[in-house]
Amino acid sequence: MSAQPMTVSYNYREQLCVDSAPGPGTIVIFGASGDLTKRKLLPAIYALFERKLLPEKFAVIGVARTEMTNEAFQEEVREAMAANGDTVTDEFLAKFSYVAGQYTESATFEQLETELKRVSEEHGTEGNALFYLAMPPTMFEPIVKGLAEQGLLEEDDAWSRVIIEKPFGHDLESAVALDKSLKRYIKESQTYRIDHYLGKETVQNILMLRFANAIFEPLWNHTYIEKVEITVAEELGVEKRAGYYDKAGALRDMFQNHMVQMLSLIAMEPPAIFEADAYRDEIAKLISSIRPLEGQDLGKISVRGQYVEAVDSERPAVGYRKEEGVAPNSQTETYVALKLFVDNWRWRGVPFYMRTGKRLPKKSSEIAITFKPIPHSIFKPIRPKDFNQNVLLLRMQPHEGMGLSLEVKSPGSKLCVNTLEMDFSYSDFMQGEDIPDAYERLILDALLGDQTLFVRNDTVEASWRLFMPLLRAWEADLDNVPLCFYPAYSEGPKETNEILEGGSLQWRKI
Ligand code: BG6
């Protein structure tokens, strides 16, 4: 009974949009020469500019340590964009200027204030400022302190917002300390914590799918859903980030943030309105309902792995411990699989199988929701277990889209059952245009002052609280949760199957 592909047609009706346009403002990028700025922020700002989503009255000020003129910085922007395959216009570059200085010196913030006043006059940005800290977390406090002491975070006549990037702490204690130190200078309403997964189109579509269709919600519970499987597989290894990654590992790097946010979107209750606090209250409630790991047999619900040299001769890859900058005896996990439960009325007993790792066969992020088997077969001798269970597959990336498998009768005089895959692909829907990058949406929302897709501090802490028992057990190196090794480009450690119910099921093939 092989699955047959099926085409679906799209109904291009006039779209209904929740539209808003940001008012005047300046984006100030700390870490203006850094990798994040070049790879993500500049392309996102340019794409917004091209699509006329930025206000006419906007400017960008880069801040970094190297001495540079405005013209030299504009040239750097031009080159970075050319490396991305974009030729930017002079009109766009004219919006950029530069301030050089140390992030810990008050002179830098004095100069920044002068520059902000100048661009406010030249570009009409009305003193509004979005400070993007494209910096390691150790720099968050000094920069926010510098901004505060210069009076740049006061919101008397203009708004002032700060975007920070993960990691938000290394564990619960440091996350609490980080937040406490930031709160001395900025309010939660000014703090925009980025989890770029929340800006992805396909991740946002989870909510639209669940709450704009009447057919899913009645089935979205333990009565009809057997299990949920969330996979975020990466083909890349640690690349040039060993300095950070070898101290973090996959649980801190992916689970504590992106994976938990995706689980929350699948499992949360509907907020009354899609608005920052109502929505984030539900996320916070959901994370707090995940069954605590404390007291569970961690060996039965978790697997941690590390990649070793590839056996695939077509794609040679060194083992993690041989990567540049990684300790030769590193115990850092590059792979984690977990079985989680959400202890509430809706999800009682439904396992959420979640795994993420580097150097897996290919890049593939998806959420598979498997519905329960039919209770009885009227098509004797075909038994209930002969039918494939319905699977709703949400493909996050690449090949963004979704699919639903259905059992149908094969045409013909005999009574034969077969499986159809209804498949929707964003690329068909976009008709050749690229799907907007997550950073575009998030920068736009920050300019609009919409915090909905930014992570609130209570959810950061709730997520750390959840994972602390696992991190502690790993640090103690308990035999119960050993580090399992897997060859680069394999499906991950073989032990992963053992956490599936009864050990007899299979994970979906990556
Ligand atoms: C980042 C992690 O947050 O997400 C990286 O630090 C990871 O290690 C990346 O590679 C994955 O993001 P994406 O958008 O490529 O799935």
Coordinates of C-alpha atoms and ligand atoms in Angstrom, one line a residue:
M1 CA 0.0 0.0 0.0
S2 CA 2.4 2.7 -1.2
A3 CA 1.5 6.4 -0.8
Q4 CA 0.4 8.1 -4.0
P5 CA 1.2 11.8 -4.5
M6 CA -1.8 14.0 -5.2
T7 CA -1.9 17.6 -6.4
V8 CA -3.9 20.2 -4.7
S9 CA -5.2 23.5 -6.1
Y10 CA -4.8 26.8 -4.3
N11 CA -7.6 29.2 -3.9
Y12 CA -6.1 32.6 -4.5
R13 CA -8.8 34.8 -3.1
E14 CA -8.3 38.3 -2.1
Q15 CA -6.2 38.2 1.0
L16 CA -7.3 39.5 4.4
C17 CA -4.4 41.1 6.2
V18 CA -3.7 42.5 9.6
D19 CA -1.7 45.4 8.3
S20 CA 0.3 48.1 10.0
A21 CA 3.2 50.3 8.9
P22 CA 5.9 51.4 11.3
G23 CA 6.4 55.1 12.0
P24 CA 9.8 57.0 11.7
G25 CA 12.8 55.5 13.5
T26 CA 16.5 54.7 13.5
I27 CA 17.9 51.2 13.8
V28 CA 21.2 51.2 15.7
I29 CA 23.3 48.0 15.2
F30 CA 25.9 47.2 17.9
G31 CA 28.3 44.8 16.3
A32 CA 27.9 46.5 12.9
S33 CA 30.9 44.6 11.3
G34 CA 29.9 41.2 12.7
D35 CA 28.7 38.1 11.1
L36 CA 25.1 38.3 12.2
T37 CA 24.9 41.8 10.8
K38 CA 26.2 40.8 7.5
R39 CA 24.4 37.5 7.1
K40 CA 21.0 38.3 8.5
L41 CA 20.4 41.9 9.6
L42 CA 21.5 43.9 6.5
P43 CA 19.7 41.5 4.1
A44 CA 16.6 41.7 6.2
I45 CA 16.7 45.5 6.3
Y46 CA 17.3 45.7 2.6
A47 CA 14.4 43.3 1.8
L48 CA 12.1 45.4 4.0
F49 CA 13.3 48.5 2.2
E50 CA 12.8 47.0 -1.2
R51 CA 9.3 45.8 -0.4
K52 CA 8.5 49.3 1.0
L53 CA 7.7 48.0 4.4
L54 CA 10.1 50.4 6.2
P55 CA 9.0 54.0 6.9
E56 CA 10.3 56.6 4.5
K57 CA 11.8 58.3 7.5
F58 CA 14.3 55.8 8.7
A59 CA 18.1 55.5 9.2
V60 CA 20.6 53.0 10.3
I61 CA 23.6 53.7 12.5
G62 CA 26.3 51.0 12.8
V63 CA 28.4 50.9 16.0
A64 CA 31.6 48.9 16.2
R65 CA 35.1 49.2 17.5
T66 CA 37.1 49.8 14.3
E67 CA 37.6 53.4 13.3
M68 CA 35.8 54.1 10.0
T69 CA 34.1 56.9 8.2
N70 CA 30.4 56.9 7.2
E71 CA 31.5 56.4 3.6
A72 CA 33.7 53.4 4.5
F73 CA 30.9 51.8 6.4
Q74 CA 28.5 52.3 3.5
E75 CA 31.0 50.6 1.3
E76 CA 31.2 47.7 3.8
V77 CA 27.4 47.4 3.6
R78 CA 27.5 47.5 -0.1
E79 CA 30.1 44.7 -0.2
A80 CA 28.3 42.6 2.4
M81 CA 25.1 42.8 0.3
A82 CA 27.0 42.0 -2.9
A83 CA 28.3 38.9 -1.2
N84 CA 24.6 38.0 -0.6
G85 CA 23.9 38.6 -4.3
D86 CA 22.2 41.9 -3.9
T87 CA 23.1 45.2 -5.5
V88 CA 21.9 47.9 -3.2
T89 CA 21.0 51.4 -4.3
D90 CA 22.7 54.7 -3.3
E91 CA 19.4 55.8 -1.9
F92 CA 19.5 52.8 0.5
L93 CA 23.2 53.4 1.5
A94 CA 22.5 57.1 2.2
K95 CA 20.5 55.9 5.2
F96 CA 23.6 54.4 6.8
S97 CA 26.1 56.1 9.1
Y98 CA 28.7 54.9 11.7
V99 CA 30.0 55.5 15.2
A100 CA 33.3 53.9 16.3
G101 CA 34.0 53.2 19.9
Q102 CA 34.5 50.8 22.8
Y103 CA 31.2 49.4 24.2
T104 CA 32.3 50.1 27.7
E105 CA 33.3 53.8 27.3
S106 CA 30.9 56.6 27.9
A107 CA 32.5 58.6 25.0
T108 CA 30.9 56.0 22.6
F109 CA 27.4 56.7 23.9
E110 CA 28.0 60.5 23.8
Q111 CA 28.9 60.2 20.2
L112 CA 26.0 58.0 19.5
E113 CA 23.6 60.5 21.1
T114 CA 25.1 63.2 18.8
E115 CA 24.7 61.0 15.8
L116 CA 21.1 60.0 16.7
K117 CA 20.2 63.7 16.9
R118 CA 21.9 64.4 13.6
V119 CA 20.1 61.6 11.7
S120 CA 16.9 62.6 13.4
E121 CA 17.2 66.0 11.8
E122 CA 18.5 64.7 8.5
H123 CA 16.1 61.8 8.0
G124 CA 13.2 62.9 10.2
T125 CA 13.3 59.8 12.5
E126 CA 11.9 61.8 15.4
G127 CA 14.3 60.4 18.0
N128 CA 12.8 56.9 17.9
A129 CA 15.5 54.2 18.3
L130 CA 15.7 50.5 18.0
F131 CA 19.0 49.2 19.4
Y132 CA 20.0 45.9 18.0
L133 CA 22.6 44.2 20.2
A134 CA 24.2 41.8 17.6
M135 CA 26.8 40.9 20.3
P136 CA 27.7 38.1 22.7
P137 CA 25.6 38.2 25.9
T138 CA 28.6 39.4 28.0
M139 CA 28.2 42.8 26.2
F140 CA 24.5 43.2 26.9
E141 CA 24.8 44.8 30.3
P142 CA 27.6 47.2 29.5
I143 CA 25.8 48.4 26.4
V144 CA 22.4 48.8 28.0
K145 CA 24.1 50.6 30.9
G146 CA 25.9 52.9 28.5
L147 CA 22.6 53.7 26.7
A148 CA 20.8 54.3 30.0
E149 CA 23.5 56.6 31.4
Q150 CA 23.4 58.6 28.3
G151 CA 19.6 58.9 28.6
L152 CA 19.0 57.0 25.4
L153 CA 16.5 54.6 26.9
E154 CA 14.1 57.2 28.2
E155 CA 10.8 57.3 26.5
D156 CA 9.5 60.8 27.1
D157 CA 8.9 62.0 23.6
A158 CA 10.1 59.1 21.5
W159 CA 10.3 55.3 21.8
S160 CA 13.4 53.3 22.6
R161 CA 13.6 49.5 22.2
V162 CA 16.4 47.0 22.6
I163 CA 16.7 43.7 20.7
I164 CA 18.9 41.0 22.2
E165 CA 19.9 37.6 20.8
K166 CA 20.1 34.3 22.5
P167 CA 21.7 32.7 24.6
F168 CA 19.7 34.3 27.4
G169 CA 21.9 32.8 30.1
H170 CA 23.7 29.5 30.4
D171 CA 21.4 28.0 33.0
L172 CA 18.5 29.1 35.2
E173 CA 20.7 31.0 37.6
S174 CA 22.6 33.0 35.0
A175 CA 19.4 33.7 33.1
V176 CA 17.8 35.2 36.2
A177 CA 21.0 37.2 36.9
L178 CA 21.1 38.4 33.3
D179 CA 17.5 39.6 33.4
K180 CA 18.0 41.3 36.8
S181 CA 21.0 43.2 35.5
L182 CA 19.1 44.3 32.4
K183 CA 16.0 45.3 34.3
R184 CA 18.1 47.9 36.2
Y185 CA 18.2 49.8 32.9
I186 CA 15.3 48.7 30.7
K187 CA 11.7 47.7 31.2
E188 CA 10.3 44.4 29.9
S189 CA 8.1 46.4 27.5
Q190 CA 11.4 47.7 25.9
T191 CA 13.1 44.3 25.7
Y192 CA 12.8 42.3 22.5
R193 CA 14.3 38.8 22.9
I194 CA 14.7 37.2 19.5
D195 CA 14.1 33.5 18.9
H196 CA 14.4 33.5 15.1
Y197 CA 12.3 30.4 14.8
L198 CA 9.2 32.5 15.8
G199 CA 9.8 34.7 12.8
K200 CA 9.7 31.8 10.3
E201 CA 6.7 31.7 8.1
T202 CA 6.0 28.1 8.6
V203 CA 6.3 28.4 12.4
Q204 CA 3.8 31.3 12.4
N205 CA 1.5 29.2 10.2
I206 CA 1.0 26.7 13.0
L207 CA -1.2 29.2 14.7
M208 CA -3.1 30.1 11.6
L209 CA -3.6 26.4 10.8
R210 CA -4.9 25.6 14.2
F211 CA -7.0 28.6 14.9
A212 CA -8.3 29.7 11.5
N213 CA -9.7 26.3 10.6
A214 CA -12.6 24.5 12.2
I215 CA -11.6 21.0 11.3
F216 CA -8.5 20.6 13.4
E217 CA -9.4 21.9 16.8
P218 CA -12.0 19.2 17.7
L219 CA -9.3 16.6 16.9
W220 CA -6.4 18.4 18.6
N221 CA -6.2 16.4 21.8
H222 CA -5.4 13.1 23.5
T223 CA -8.6 11.5 22.2
Y224 CA -7.5 11.6 18.6
I225 CA -3.8 12.3 18.6
E226 CA -1.5 9.5 19.3
K227 CA 1.9 11.3 19.2
V228 CA 3.7 14.4 18.0
E229 CA 7.2 14.2 16.6
I230 CA 9.3 17.3 16.3
T231 CA 12.6 17.1 14.4
V232 CA 15.1 19.8 13.7
A233 CA 18.0 18.1 11.8
E234 CA 21.0 20.0 10.5
E235 CA 23.5 18.7 8.0
L236 CA 26.1 21.2 9.1
G237 CA 28.5 20.5 11.9
V238 CA 29.8 23.0 14.4
E239 CA 31.4 25.1 11.7
K240 CA 33.4 28.1 13.1
R241 CA 31.4 28.4 16.3
A242 CA 33.2 25.9 18.6
G243 CA 34.1 28.6 21.1
Y244 CA 30.4 29.1 21.9
Y245 CA 29.0 25.7 21.0
D246 CA 31.4 23.5 22.9
K247 CA 30.3 25.3 26.1
A248 CA 26.6 25.2 25.1
G249 CA 25.7 22.0 23.4
A250 CA 22.5 21.1 21.6
L251 CA 20.2 21.3 24.6
R252 CA 21.1 24.9 25.4
D253 CA 21.6 25.9 21.7
M254 CA 18.3 24.4 20.3
F255 CA 16.0 22.8 22.9
Q256 CA 15.8 25.5 25.5
N257 CA 14.6 27.9 22.9
H258 CA 13.5 26.9 19.4
M259 CA 12.3 23.4 20.2
V260 CA 10.3 24.4 23.2
Q261 CA 8.7 27.3 21.3
M262 CA 7.6 24.9 18.5
L263 CA 6.2 22.5 21.0
S264 CA 4.3 25.4 22.7
L265 CA 2.8 26.5 19.4
I266 CA 1.5 23.0 18.7
A267 CA 0.2 22.4 22.2
M268 CA -0.9 25.8 23.6
E269 CA -4.5 26.8 24.3
P270 CA -5.9 29.5 22.0
P271 CA -5.4 32.9 23.4
A272 CA -8.5 35.1 23.2
I273 CA -6.6 37.4 20.9
F274 CA -3.3 37.3 19.0
E275 CA -1.7 40.0 21.0
A276 CA 1.6 40.1 22.9
D277 CA 0.5 39.4 26.5
A278 CA -2.5 37.2 25.8
Y279 CA -0.4 35.0 23.5
R280 CA 2.7 34.9 25.7
D281 CA 0.6 34.1 28.8
E282 CA -0.6 30.9 27.0
I283 CA 3.0 30.0 26.0
A284 CA 4.1 30.5 29.6
K285 CA 1.3 28.3 30.9
L286 CA 2.1 25.6 28.4
I287 CA 5.8 25.5 29.2
S288 CA 4.9 25.3 32.9
S289 CA 2.6 22.3 32.1
I290 CA 5.4 20.2 30.6
R291 CA 6.0 17.2 33.0
P292 CA 9.1 18.1 35.1
L293 CA 12.1 16.0 34.3
E294 CA 13.0 15.9 38.0
G295 CA 12.0 12.5 39.3
Q296 CA 11.7 10.8 35.9
D297 CA 14.1 8.1 34.8
L298 CA 16.1 10.2 32.5
G299 CA 17.7 7.2 30.8
K300 CA 14.3 6.2 29.5
I301 CA 13.2 9.6 28.1
S302 CA 16.4 11.2 26.9
V303 CA 19.4 10.5 24.6
R304 CA 22.4 12.7 24.2
G305 CA 24.8 12.1 21.3
Q306 CA 27.9 13.4 19.7
Y307 CA 29.0 12.9 16.1
V308 CA 32.1 11.0 15.2
E309 CA 33.8 10.7 11.8
A310 CA 31.6 10.0 8.9
V311 CA 31.5 6.5 7.4
D312 CA 30.0 8.0 4.2
S313 CA 33.0 8.3 1.9
E314 CA 31.1 10.6 -0.5
R315 CA 30.7 13.2 2.3
P316 CA 33.8 13.0 4.5
A317 CA 33.5 14.7 7.8
V318 CA 35.7 14.7 10.9
G319 CA 34.3 13.8 14.3
Y320 CA 33.1 16.6 16.6
R321 CA 36.2 16.2 18.9
K322 CA 38.5 16.8 15.9
E323 CA 36.7 20.1 14.9
E324 CA 38.7 23.3 15.3
G325 CA 38.4 24.7 18.7
V326 CA 36.7 21.7 20.3
A327 CA 38.3 20.0 23.3
P328 CA 39.7 16.6 22.4
N329 CA 37.8 14.9 25.2
S330 CA 34.7 17.1 24.9
Q331 CA 31.5 15.7 26.5
T332 CA 29.4 18.3 24.7
E333 CA 26.3 16.9 23.0
T334 CA 25.6 17.7 19.4
Y335 CA 22.4 15.7 19.4
V336 CA 19.5 15.4 21.9
A337 CA 16.3 13.4 21.7
L338 CA 13.6 13.7 24.4
K339 CA 10.2 12.3 25.2
L340 CA 8.1 15.0 26.9
F341 CA 4.6 15.0 28.1
V342 CA 2.3 17.9 28.7
D343 CA 0.4 17.3 31.8
N344 CA -2.9 19.0 31.2
W345 CA -6.4 18.0 30.2
R346 CA -5.9 18.2 26.5
W347 CA -2.6 16.3 26.2
R348 CA -2.8 13.7 28.9
G349 CA -0.7 10.7 27.8
V350 CA 0.4 12.0 24.4
P351 CA 4.1 11.7 23.9
F352 CA 6.0 14.6 22.3
Y353 CA 9.1 13.0 20.7
M354 CA 11.6 15.7 20.0
R355 CA 15.1 15.5 18.5
T356 CA 17.6 17.9 17.2
G357 CA 21.2 17.4 16.1
K358 CA 24.1 18.5 13.9
R359 CA 25.7 16.4 11.1
L360 CA 22.5 14.5 10.5
P361 CA 21.7 13.2 6.9
K362 CA 20.2 16.5 5.8
K363 CA 18.7 19.8 6.9
S364 CA 15.1 19.0 7.7
S365 CA 12.8 20.5 10.3
E366 CA 9.3 19.1 10.6
I367 CA 6.5 18.4 12.9
A368 CA 4.5 15.2 12.4
I369 CA 1.2 14.8 14.2
T370 CA 0.0 11.2 14.1
F371 CA -3.6 10.5 14.7
K372 CA -4.9 7.4 16.4
P373 CA -5.8 4.2 14.4
I374 CA -9.4 3.8 13.4
P375 CA -11.3 1.8 16.2
H376 CA -12.9 -0.8 13.9
S377 CA -12.6 -1.9 10.3
I378 CA -15.8 -2.4 8.3
F379 CA -13.7 -3.6 5.3
K380 CA -13.0 -7.2 6.4
P381 CA -10.6 -8.9 6.1
I382 CA -8.6 -5.6 6.2
R383 CA -7.9 -5.1 9.9
P384 CA -7.8 -1.7 11.6
K385 CA -4.0 -2.0 12.0
D386 CA -3.7 -2.5 8.2
F387 CA -4.7 1.0 7.6
N388 CA -2.0 3.7 7.8
Q389 CA -2.7 6.2 10.5
N390 CA -3.4 9.8 9.3
V391 CA -0.3 12.0 9.7
L392 CA -0.4 15.8 9.4
L393 CA 3.1 16.8 8.5
L394 CA 4.2 20.4 8.9
R395 CA 7.4 21.0 7.0
M396 CA 9.2 23.9 8.6
Q397 CA 12.3 23.9 6.3
P398 CA 13.5 23.4 3.6
H399 CA 10.7 22.6 1.2
E400 CA 8.3 24.6 3.4
G401 CA 4.8 23.3 3.3
M402 CA 2.5 20.7 4.8
G403 CA 1.0 17.4 4.0
L404 CA -1.8 15.2 5.2
S405 CA -2.0 11.5 4.6
L406 CA -5.4 9.9 4.0
E407 CA -6.6 6.4 3.4
V408 CA -8.6 6.1 0.2
K409 CA -10.1 3.5 -2.1
S410 CA -8.0 2.8 -5.2
P411 CA -10.2 3.1 -8.2
G412 CA -11.2 -0.3 -9.7
S413 CA -13.7 -3.1 -9.2
K414 CA -11.8 -4.6 -6.2
L415 CA -12.0 -3.0 -2.7
C416 CA -8.4 -1.8 -2.3
V417 CA -7.2 0.8 0.1
N418 CA -4.2 3.0 -0.6
T419 CA -2.6 6.1 1.0
L420 CA -2.8 9.5 -0.6
E421 CA -0.5 12.4 0.4
M422 CA -2.1 15.8 0.1
D423 CA 0.8 18.1 -0.3
F424 CA 1.0 21.8 -0.1
S425 CA 4.2 23.6 -0.9
Y426 CA 5.0 27.2 -0.1
S427 CA 7.1 27.5 -3.2
D428 CA 4.1 26.9 -5.4
F429 CA 2.1 29.4 -3.4
M430 CA 4.9 32.0 -3.6
Q431 CA 5.0 31.6 -7.4
G432 CA 8.8 32.0 -7.6
E433 CA 9.3 34.6 -4.9
D434 CA 11.4 33.9 -1.9
I435 CA 9.7 33.3 1.5
P436 CA 10.6 36.3 3.7
D437 CA 13.4 35.5 6.1
A438 CA 12.5 35.3 9.8
Y439 CA 14.6 38.4 10.6
E440 CA 12.5 40.6 8.3
R441 CA 9.4 39.9 10.2
L442 CA 11.0 40.3 13.6
I443 CA 12.8 43.6 12.8
L444 CA 9.5 44.9 11.3
D445 CA 7.6 43.9 14.4
A446 CA 10.2 45.5 16.7
L447 CA 9.8 48.8 14.7
L448 CA 6.0 48.5 15.2
G449 CA 6.4 47.9 18.9
D450 CA 4.7 44.5 18.6
Q451 CA 6.3 42.1 21.1
T452 CA 4.1 39.1 20.3
L453 CA 6.8 37.1 18.5
F454 CA 9.5 38.0 21.0
V455 CA 10.2 35.8 24.0
R456 CA 9.1 37.0 27.4
N457 CA 11.4 36.5 30.3
D458 CA 9.1 34.3 32.3
T459 CA 9.1 31.8 29.4
V460 CA 12.9 31.9 29.2
E461 CA 13.1 31.0 32.9
A462 CA 10.3 28.4 32.7
S463 CA 12.2 26.7 29.9
W464 CA 15.5 26.7 31.9
R465 CA 13.7 25.4 34.9
L466 CA 12.4 22.5 32.9
F467 CA 15.8 21.4 31.6
M468 CA 18.0 22.0 34.7
P469 CA 17.6 18.4 36.0
L470 CA 18.8 17.1 32.7
L471 CA 21.8 19.5 32.6
R472 CA 22.7 18.6 36.2
A473 CA 22.5 14.9 35.4
W474 CA 24.7 15.3 32.4
E475 CA 27.2 17.4 34.3
A476 CA 27.4 14.7 37.0
D477 CA 27.9 12.3 34.0
L478 CA 25.5 9.8 35.3
D479 CA 25.8 6.4 33.7
N480 CA 22.1 6.5 33.2
V481 CA 22.4 9.1 30.5
P482 CA 25.7 8.3 28.7
L483 CA 27.0 10.3 25.7
C484 CA 26.2 8.1 22.7
F485 CA 28.2 8.4 19.5
Y486 CA 26.8 8.5 16.0
P487 CA 28.6 8.7 12.6
A488 CA 28.3 12.1 10.9
Y489 CA 25.4 12.0 8.4
S490 CA 23.7 9.1 10.1
E491 CA 20.2 9.3 11.6
G492 CA 21.7 9.9 15.1
P493 CA 22.5 7.5 17.9
K494 CA 20.8 4.1 17.6
E495 CA 19.8 4.5 21.3
T496 CA 17.2 7.1 20.1
N497 CA 14.7 4.4 19.3
E498 CA 14.7 3.2 22.9
I499 CA 12.9 6.2 24.1
L500 CA 9.9 5.5 21.8
E501 CA 7.0 3.9 23.5
G502 CA 7.9 0.3 24.2
G503 CA 11.0 0.6 22.0
S504 CA 9.2 -1.0 19.1
L505 CA 8.3 2.1 17.0
Q506 CA 10.5 3.9 14.6
W507 CA 11.3 7.6 14.3
R508 CA 10.5 9.1 11.0
K509 CA 13.4 8.9 8.6
I510 CA 15.2 12.2 8.3
Ligands
BG6_1 C1 20.7 28.8 16.0 C2 21.7 27.9 16.6 O1 19.9 29.4 17.0 O2 19.9 28.1 15.1 C3 22.5 27.2 15.5 O3 22.6 28.6 17.5 C4 21.6 26.5 14.5 O4 23.4 26.3 16.1 C5 20.5 27.5 14.0 O5 22.4 26.1 13.5 C6 19.5 26.8 13.1 O6 18.7 27.8 12.6 P1 18.0 27.5 11.2 O7 17.2 28.8 10.9 O8 19.1 27.4 10.2 O9 17.2 26.3 11.4

